[in-house]
Amino acid sequence: MNLSRPTNLGCFTPSSSASLFPGLDVDTKTKTGALRFEDTKERIQKLFKNVELSVSAYDTAWVAMVPSPNSLNKPLFPECINWVLDHQNPDGSWGILHDHQLVMKATLLSTLACVLTLKRWNIGHDHMSKALSFIKSNIASATDENQRSPVGFDIIFPGMIEYAKDLNLNLPLASMNVDALVQKKELELRSCCSNSEGGKAYLAYVSEGIGKLQDWDMVMQYQRKNGSLFSSPSTTAVAFMHRNDDGCFNYLRSILQKFHSSVPAIYPLDIYARLHMVDSLQKLGIDRHFKDEIRSVLDETYRCWMQGEENIFLDASTCAMAFRMLRVEGYDVSSDQLTQFSEDLFPNCLGGHLKDFGASLELFKASQIIIYPDEFILENINSWTSRFLNHGLSGGSVHSDRTERLVKQECVCMFGMGGPWGKLNRPNTGFNYISCLNFGHQDFLELAVEDFNTLQCIHRKELKELEKWVIENKLDKLKFARQKLAYCYFSAAATLTSPELCDARLSWAKNGVLTTVVDDFFDVGGSEEELVNLIQLVEKWDASGEAGYCSKEVEIIFLALHSTICEIGEKALPWQGRSVTRNVIDIWLALLESMRKEAEWLKNKVVPSLDEYMENGYVSFALGPIVLPTLYFVGPKLPEEIIGNCEYQKLFKLMSTSGRLLNDTRTFDRESSEGKLNALSLYLISAGGKLSKEEATEAMKGDVDRTRRELLRLVLQENSTIPRACKDLFWKMSCVVHLFYRKDDGFTSHELMNSAKALFELPMVLDELLNKRNTKEIS
């Protein structure tokens, strides 16, 4: 837990080599851009070894107030006083300069703390005069409910005003302002139950605002092995002033030995900072450039987890992030370690930890990684964090637009756009880039923009190739078929981002287009004779035409299937070292047979049981021809014995089943109007009228969640015959389906079309992103 501070974003510059060097020829631009890319990578790699922590003016001021044990009239850390004197802002404040009113409360805290330090040691009178003018001009922010409050502000700031009186410091504040602040402090203290463990921890953390009235015996119960209170220099400094504890002294001295004349807001923060770096790289889609560094971070985090180090387990954000990232990467971590963050144990007073949306959001994300049926602690955490975050959004507790966007995006994405991990790498380009600005490091964004623009060039080239393929195969002549190339390639490009995965993206997209065409043919475009003819042609696999085509549409579809499957077989040969053409044909035959069965049910007005429908429906959902051939292009060789084994089939069935159920809840009204049965209508029939449509829909959503959890468990389990890169593809397709059906039928979504357009057409420019960040559009 720590006081929120504005982040120093630094000064960013465009990364496009063309815009940086307009006078250079193309080859020189390319070489220069490549050199810049590698230089940026190297700087980020160095960050993993030397985590940079921002200075906290607030915490430095409190450390500067600590008197020497030998003489109360002498500071123990005079170097901190010098830092305070040297780092006042031109406007009289202390802290990171920021012109956004929403962070004014944090600035007021830092400024008043520095004033108290100078008054305590009777130094820097001109500094104090300027600072008091700043406080007077901005004191209205202290009681403004629409501004963002650092954790504990309503106790700490009034407490510091009372301390100013003890120092005979006359603050230029109207009595009505002071009274309002004191009333808020009293209300905050009453709302926080000191008898609960959570309430005690919170009261201990805000010791700066309680001072002489604090129960210091209670506070010292929270002292950590490194001597600190909550790894907070300010809280530890106040505790040392009242208890003269050796552990507190050693902690403060060790920080000054490392940082010399100032301190960060939290120390140590190495584990959290490195995990946050990894998380930022993953959000930006550039983590593939740092595989060794990320593996090293996760190995070290796992070692600390297994040894029970308090730097992980005593901080909610760190513990939640470590659990999520370790489990996602296949490390064996138990959710039991998160029990301390269940609803009944985690601090729940209105003025306490729960104002920390960052910690709650991390816990929410961790709670999504449920892979076993008895992980009740994760369900508990998911329940209370969901309520808390939604309440904050609806009730106006989130006063930062950027924080609100982040919370909304994560709440939607966790089981929507990308599932509980590995969101589609680039579905919402602008948001992912802006959200990671909070990390505050220029190189991350610079590398991400350069990487995005490089991949965008590849995407454009591949999309042109696909457009040519559609025309060459005359698929554009099929009037009954939806033209969904952009959607199909969008899902491929957003999922398979590595440049070398060109064959995988093209296989995914082409088969996606063909499954759409065939689905439309079976639904509306073809007669019974044509459907039978198409299946027979695929069974015989003869492109000579001797078998005969009963229509021009059948000929176009079969020849497109034949040429595309043969092409995939040829391209897969060097990857697999064997022919996989027959496997791909069989995948397509299974789909065609399942679609024929559904057509027969509809024609003969057959009402299958729900189980019978789903046994056929997971195949007819048509993910097989998209995903299964793509597996041949994403990783190690897949021996023949793996194709068709139980694990392989279960991954496919779980992925397709969750997709089929989700699809059928979204298309129920349309299909019912067309006289078609689907899973939801059969669910209602099987319930015998005991369920409403809404109740049945909720029940099916539960089935979707359970199916996806089982799929995730299989993907993450270590003892597997299937390479992880291949298993990931099943999960990524599940994420694609949830993106497409998040609100409605994704094929008709303008939002998706805009995302696809951004992915293919709109290059990233650093200064434009930063300009947006400083406007209401993003901030």
XYZ file of C-alpha atoms in Angstrom, residues 88-552:
465
model
C 11.217 23.106 -4.716
C 9.211 23.714 -7.879
C 8.933 27.237 -9.370
C 5.292 27.492 -8.232
C 6.312 26.854 -4.608
C 5.211 23.232 -4.479
C 7.161 20.013 -4.055
C 6.612 16.787 -5.927
C 6.427 16.015 -9.603
C 5.300 19.012 -11.615
C 1.935 18.320 -13.173
C -0.692 20.748 -14.380
C -3.601 18.358 -13.903
C -5.893 19.326 -11.028
C -6.782 15.697 -10.354
C -3.398 15.109 -8.692
C -3.428 18.301 -6.615
C -4.095 16.449 -3.352
C -0.856 14.494 -3.742
C 0.988 17.756 -4.430
C -0.534 19.369 -1.344
C 0.633 16.430 0.778
C 4.195 16.667 -0.520
C 4.299 20.444 -0.176
C 2.963 20.566 3.370
C 5.347 17.785 4.436
C 8.297 19.767 3.095
C 7.090 22.930 4.852
C 6.877 21.027 8.137
C 10.431 19.791 7.636
C 11.789 23.287 7.065
C 9.846 24.663 10.030
C 11.031 21.762 12.236
C 14.645 22.751 11.581
C 14.003 26.507 11.262
C 15.525 26.796 7.815
C 14.491 27.868 4.302
C 12.134 30.712 5.205
C 11.816 31.931 1.617
C 10.985 28.387 0.540
C 8.287 28.205 3.201
C 6.800 31.531 2.155
C 6.427 30.418 -1.466
C 5.046 27.031 -0.396
C 2.453 28.557 1.926
C 1.247 30.772 -0.915
C 0.859 27.687 -3.074
C -1.095 25.865 -0.355
C -3.359 28.871 0.166
C -4.120 29.097 -3.549
C -4.945 25.416 -3.884
C -6.457 24.465 -0.530
C -9.922 24.091 -2.090
C -8.660 20.928 -3.759
C -8.244 19.291 -0.344
C -12.015 19.020 0.130
C -12.960 18.570 -3.522
C -14.697 15.178 -3.828
C -14.141 15.175 -7.583
C -10.372 15.060 -7.244
C -8.318 11.945 -6.801
C -7.237 11.249 -3.219
C -4.036 9.449 -2.278
C -4.635 6.610 0.168
C -5.107 8.064 3.658
C -5.285 11.695 2.549
C -8.335 12.511 4.686
C -6.446 11.455 7.811
C -2.874 12.454 6.978
C -3.425 15.977 5.621
C -5.526 17.218 8.589
C -3.059 15.480 10.905
C -0.191 17.447 9.371
C -2.167 20.684 9.860
C -2.430 19.811 13.564
C 1.315 19.105 13.631
C 1.891 22.541 12.100
C 0.128 24.060 15.115
C 2.486 22.159 17.427
C 5.387 23.737 15.530
C 3.798 27.208 15.846
C 3.482 27.375 12.080
C 0.654 29.633 10.994
C -0.907 28.164 7.869
C -2.825 30.675 5.711
C -6.021 28.622 5.848
C -9.540 29.794 6.521
C -11.104 28.253 9.603
C -13.939 26.845 7.487
C -11.404 24.915 5.376
C -9.659 23.551 8.457
C -12.955 22.597 10.100
C -14.078 20.759 6.962
C -10.824 18.820 6.848
C -10.993 17.919 10.552
C -14.581 16.708 10.133
C -13.547 14.498 7.219
C -10.724 13.072 9.328
C -13.095 12.250 12.193
C -15.555 10.667 9.784
C -12.783 8.623 8.217
C -11.549 7.402 11.597
C -15.074 6.450 12.704
C -15.759 4.570 9.467
C -12.602 2.504 9.904
C -13.151 -0.202 12.478
C -10.027 -0.349 14.661
C -11.086 -3.744 16.006
C -10.738 -5.447 12.631
C -7.391 -6.585 11.303
C -7.909 -4.526 8.184
C -8.808 -1.438 10.168
C -5.748 -1.779 12.400
C -3.435 -2.160 9.402
C -4.882 0.939 7.799
C -4.594 3.014 10.967
C -0.985 1.870 11.338
C -0.234 2.851 7.763
C -1.542 6.415 8.174
C 0.445 7.031 11.360
C 1.677 10.388 10.007
C -1.853 11.708 10.421
C -2.470 10.338 13.923
C 0.806 11.272 15.629
C 0.816 11.379 19.406
C -2.601 9.732 19.655
C -1.416 6.645 17.826
C -1.234 3.227 19.503
C 2.429 2.592 18.745
C 2.450 -0.901 20.224
C -0.204 -1.815 17.673
C 1.728 -0.107 14.894
C 4.942 -1.998 15.605
C 3.107 -5.302 15.105
C 3.322 -4.539 11.393
C 7.079 -4.100 11.336
C 8.678 -6.206 8.623
C 11.884 -8.167 8.691
C 13.739 -5.302 7.014
C 12.708 -3.004 9.893
C 10.162 -1.005 7.902
C 6.473 -0.382 8.359
C 4.762 -1.448 5.125
C 8.029 -0.792 3.228
C 7.073 2.895 3.535
C 9.868 5.357 4.412
C 7.403 7.969 5.696
C 5.502 5.610 8.016
C 8.789 4.109 9.212
C 10.251 7.571 9.883
C 7.257 8.558 12.044
C 7.450 5.261 13.936
C 11.150 5.803 14.602
C 10.478 9.316 15.923
C 8.049 7.884 18.487
C 9.727 4.565 19.324
C 13.430 5.026 18.530
C 13.396 1.461 17.181
C 16.686 0.022 15.896
C 14.975 -1.827 13.066
C 13.387 1.386 11.803
C 16.728 3.166 12.013
C 18.564 0.455 10.100
C 15.892 0.490 7.386
C 16.066 4.269 6.950
C 19.855 4.243 6.947
C 19.954 1.486 4.328
C 17.699 3.480 2.001
C 19.858 6.593 2.294
C 22.958 4.515 1.630
C 21.347 3.397 -1.623
C 19.619 6.610 -2.732
C 21.960 9.093 -1.014
C 19.813 12.163 -0.233
C 16.226 11.204 -1.083
C 13.919 8.214 -0.800
C 11.200 6.568 -2.938
C 7.604 6.089 -1.820
C 8.112 2.348 -1.331
C 11.278 0.358 -0.788
C 12.091 -2.357 -1.584
C 9.993 -2.496 -4.739
C 12.222 -4.609 -6.979
C 9.841 -7.538 -7.384
C 6.807 -5.389 -8.101
C 8.730 -3.068 -10.412
C 10.146 -5.929 -12.483
C 6.783 -7.675 -12.695
C 5.223 -4.387 -13.734
C 7.871 -4.055 -16.437
C 6.991 -7.517 -17.740
C 3.282 -6.696 -17.603
C 3.844 -3.465 -19.545
C 5.886 -5.238 -22.208
C 3.125 -7.817 -22.598
C 0.417 -5.176 -22.860
C 2.386 -3.408 -25.543
C 2.948 -6.637 -27.449
C 6.750 -6.403 -27.388
C 7.505 -9.052 -24.753
C 8.796 -11.448 -27.427
C 11.922 -9.275 -27.667
C 12.793 -9.920 -24.000
C 12.146 -13.624 -23.467
C 15.375 -14.275 -21.510
C 14.912 -11.263 -19.243
C 11.287 -12.123 -18.555
C 12.130 -15.744 -17.784
C 14.788 -14.557 -15.337
C 12.293 -12.260 -13.586
C 9.699 -15.009 -13.295
C 12.226 -17.586 -12.055
C 13.375 -15.193 -9.339
C 9.777 -14.311 -8.438
C 8.925 -18.006 -8.168
C 11.918 -18.547 -5.864
C 10.690 -15.716 -3.627
C 7.145 -17.097 -3.751
C 8.243 -20.563 -2.670
C 10.356 -19.114 0.152
C 7.427 -17.022 1.377
C 9.227 -13.680 1.142
C 7.226 -10.874 2.698
C 8.073 -8.478 -0.154
C 5.560 -10.498 -2.173
C 2.965 -11.602 0.334
C 2.555 -8.426 2.394
C 1.588 -6.310 -0.592
C -1.701 -7.019 -2.377
C -0.645 -5.704 -5.788
C 2.642 -7.586 -5.819
C 1.132 -10.839 -4.566
C -1.750 -10.717 -7.060
C 0.470 -9.831 -10.000
C 3.016 -12.507 -9.080
C 0.301 -15.168 -8.779
C -1.289 -14.241 -12.104
C 1.924 -14.053 -14.090
C 3.481 -17.171 -12.581
C 0.376 -19.302 -13.067
C -0.065 -18.081 -16.639
C 3.507 -19.091 -17.447
C 3.013 -22.584 -16.049
C 4.640 -22.235 -12.603
C 2.954 -24.281 -9.870
C 1.499 -21.685 -7.486
C -1.387 -22.230 -5.108
C -4.256 -19.781 -4.795
C -4.266 -20.481 -1.040
C -1.652 -17.744 -0.706
C -4.326 -15.206 -1.659
C -6.579 -16.122 1.272
C -5.443 -13.016 3.156
C -7.155 -10.925 0.464
C -10.588 -12.532 0.795
C -13.503 -10.216 1.480
C -13.652 -10.914 5.208
C -9.915 -10.482 5.793
C -8.863 -7.750 3.373
C -9.210 -4.228 4.854
C -12.711 -3.061 4.037
C -13.205 0.234 5.804
C -14.387 2.963 3.479
C -11.310 5.038 4.042
C -8.843 2.180 3.806
C -7.112 0.044 1.268
C -10.171 -0.273 -0.909
C -9.600 3.220 -2.222
C -6.536 1.715 -3.842
C -8.054 0.784 -7.184
C -4.682 -0.475 -8.374
C -4.526 -3.247 -5.767
C -8.175 -4.154 -6.271
C -7.723 -4.309 -10.021
C -4.681 -6.577 -9.684
C -6.623 -8.866 -7.356
C -9.510 -8.903 -9.819
C -7.211 -9.966 -12.640
C -5.600 -12.645 -10.491
C -9.007 -13.987 -9.499
C -9.761 -14.777 -13.137
C -7.067 -17.440 -13.307
C -9.271 -20.173 -11.866
C -8.191 -23.532 -13.243
C -9.412 -25.915 -10.537
C -13.039 -26.473 -9.448
C -12.356 -25.890 -5.740
C -10.552 -22.530 -5.873
C -13.166 -20.809 -3.728
C -10.755 -18.108 -2.562
C -10.384 -16.856 -6.130
C -14.162 -16.866 -6.553
C -14.463 -14.865 -3.336
C -11.895 -12.314 -4.465
C -13.500 -12.098 -7.888
C -16.864 -11.387 -6.310
C -15.821 -8.548 -4.009
C -13.383 -6.897 -6.406
C -15.979 -6.959 -9.190
C -18.507 -5.241 -6.910
C -15.951 -2.738 -5.674
C -14.672 -1.767 -9.099
C -18.147 -1.498 -10.570
C -19.299 0.554 -7.578
C -16.337 2.868 -8.025
C -17.200 3.402 -11.669
C -20.933 3.865 -11.182
C -20.665 5.839 -7.952
C -18.032 8.275 -9.130
C -15.261 7.092 -6.798
C -12.886 6.928 -9.759
C -12.002 10.522 -10.481
C -9.279 9.956 -13.056
C -10.513 9.389 -16.587
C -7.456 7.309 -17.346
C -8.019 5.127 -14.268
C -11.663 4.768 -15.235
C -10.691 3.681 -18.739
C -8.219 1.195 -17.301
C -10.746 -0.320 -14.895
C -13.451 -0.529 -17.553
C -11.058 -2.032 -20.081
C -9.812 -4.696 -17.691
C -13.321 -5.563 -16.465
C -14.428 -6.072 -20.067
C -11.271 -7.732 -21.268
C -10.621 -10.320 -18.623
C -13.302 -12.652 -19.888
C -14.148 -10.703 -23.008
C -11.610 -9.459 -25.484
C -8.714 -11.495 -24.246
C -9.641 -13.619 -21.296
C -7.779 -13.770 -18.000
C -4.412 -13.566 -19.654
C -2.825 -12.711 -22.928
C -5.384 -10.348 -24.386
C -5.296 -10.193 -28.147
C -1.978 -8.519 -28.677
C -3.234 -5.453 -30.537
C -7.037 -5.239 -30.583
C -7.248 -1.684 -29.256
C -4.035 -0.038 -30.280
C -4.525 3.401 -28.779
C -5.630 2.226 -25.363
C -2.850 -0.273 -24.786
C -0.205 2.293 -25.654
C -1.689 5.035 -23.537
C -2.366 2.785 -20.544
C 1.290 1.867 -20.395
C 2.362 5.497 -20.220
C 1.718 5.164 -16.506
C 4.881 3.106 -16.335
C 6.637 6.347 -17.169
C 9.505 5.111 -19.319
C 10.079 6.505 -22.769
C 11.872 3.484 -24.176
C 8.919 1.156 -23.678
C 6.602 3.284 -25.753
C 9.244 4.103 -28.334
C 10.028 0.439 -28.957
C 6.340 -0.480 -29.052
C 5.517 2.174 -31.641
C 8.448 1.150 -33.822
C 7.464 -2.503 -33.513
C 3.814 -1.788 -34.291
C 4.640 0.184 -37.406
C 6.986 -2.542 -38.632
C 4.324 -5.201 -38.164
C 1.720 -2.982 -39.781
C 3.756 -2.984 -42.993
C 3.764 -6.783 -42.891
C 0.023 -6.848 -42.244
C -0.693 -4.598 -45.202
C 1.350 -6.792 -47.511
C -0.353 -9.964 -46.310
C -3.806 -8.401 -46.585
C -3.127 -7.472 -50.214
C -2.048 -11.047 -50.867
C -5.305 -12.284 -49.333
C -7.389 -9.854 -51.389
C -5.694 -11.205 -54.497
C -6.374 -14.775 -53.331
C -10.114 -14.027 -52.943
C -10.311 -12.713 -56.488
C -8.213 -15.507 -58.015
C -10.497 -18.100 -56.410
C -13.626 -16.173 -57.477
C -14.949 -16.092 -53.945
C -16.120 -12.543 -54.557
C -18.512 -13.918 -57.191
C -20.532 -15.849 -54.611
C -23.432 -13.478 -54.007
C -24.802 -15.413 -51.034
C -21.538 -15.277 -49.070
C -20.589 -12.625 -46.551
C -17.334 -10.907 -47.442
C -15.445 -11.008 -44.147
C -11.800 -11.063 -45.148
C -10.911 -8.051 -42.995
C -12.419 -9.656 -39.884
C -10.732 -12.981 -40.536
C -7.326 -11.458 -41.087
C -7.787 -9.052 -38.171
C -8.202 -11.961 -35.765
C -5.114 -13.619 -37.246
C -2.935 -10.497 -37.123
C -4.007 -9.559 -33.607
C -3.310 -13.099 -32.384
C -0.191 -14.171 -34.295
C 1.987 -11.078 -34.192
C 5.501 -12.402 -34.688
C 6.780 -11.492 -38.165
C 7.902 -15.068 -38.871
C 4.349 -16.394 -38.437
C 3.245 -15.290 -41.907
C 2.240 -18.833 -42.953
C 0.187 -19.209 -39.765
C -1.642 -15.915 -40.298
C -2.442 -16.690 -43.933
C -3.659 -20.199 -43.103
C -5.856 -18.831 -40.303
C -7.317 -16.069 -42.471
C -7.907 -18.144 -45.608
C -9.618 -20.923 -43.709
C -11.624 -18.307 -41.830
C -12.902 -16.896 -45.114
C -13.671 -20.367 -46.460
C -15.562 -21.467 -43.336
C -17.689 -18.312 -43.618
C -18.417 -19.082 -47.278
C -19.295 -22.720 -46.553
C -21.428 -21.766 -43.554
C -23.417 -19.345 -45.729
C -23.673 -21.988 -48.468
C -25.187 -24.502 -46.076
C -27.429 -21.880 -44.450
C -28.846 -19.980 -47.418
C -26.888 -20.454 -50.624
C -27.035 -24.128 -51.503
C -29.655 -26.740 -52.320
C -29.594 -30.208 -50.783
C -28.140 -31.561 -54.047
C -25.356 -28.988 -53.987
C -24.451 -29.720 -50.381
C -24.202 -33.456 -51.066
C -22.203 -32.766 -54.231
C -19.690 -30.607 -52.334
C -19.120 -33.253 -49.660
C -18.649 -35.976 -52.281
C -16.092 -33.849 -54.108
C -14.077 -33.330 -50.942
C -14.260 -37.060 -50.160
C -12.927 -37.969 -53.632
C -10.464 -35.042 -53.608
C -10.304 -34.797 -57.384
C -9.868 -31.357 -58.893
C -10.033 -32.606 -62.493
C -13.780 -32.076 -62.638
C -14.500 -35.658 -63.636
C -16.755 -36.123 -60.634
C -18.908 -33.325 -61.945
C -20.131 -30.072 -60.405
C -23.864 -29.631 -60.122
C -23.502 -25.836 -60.052
C -21.004 -23.074 -60.634
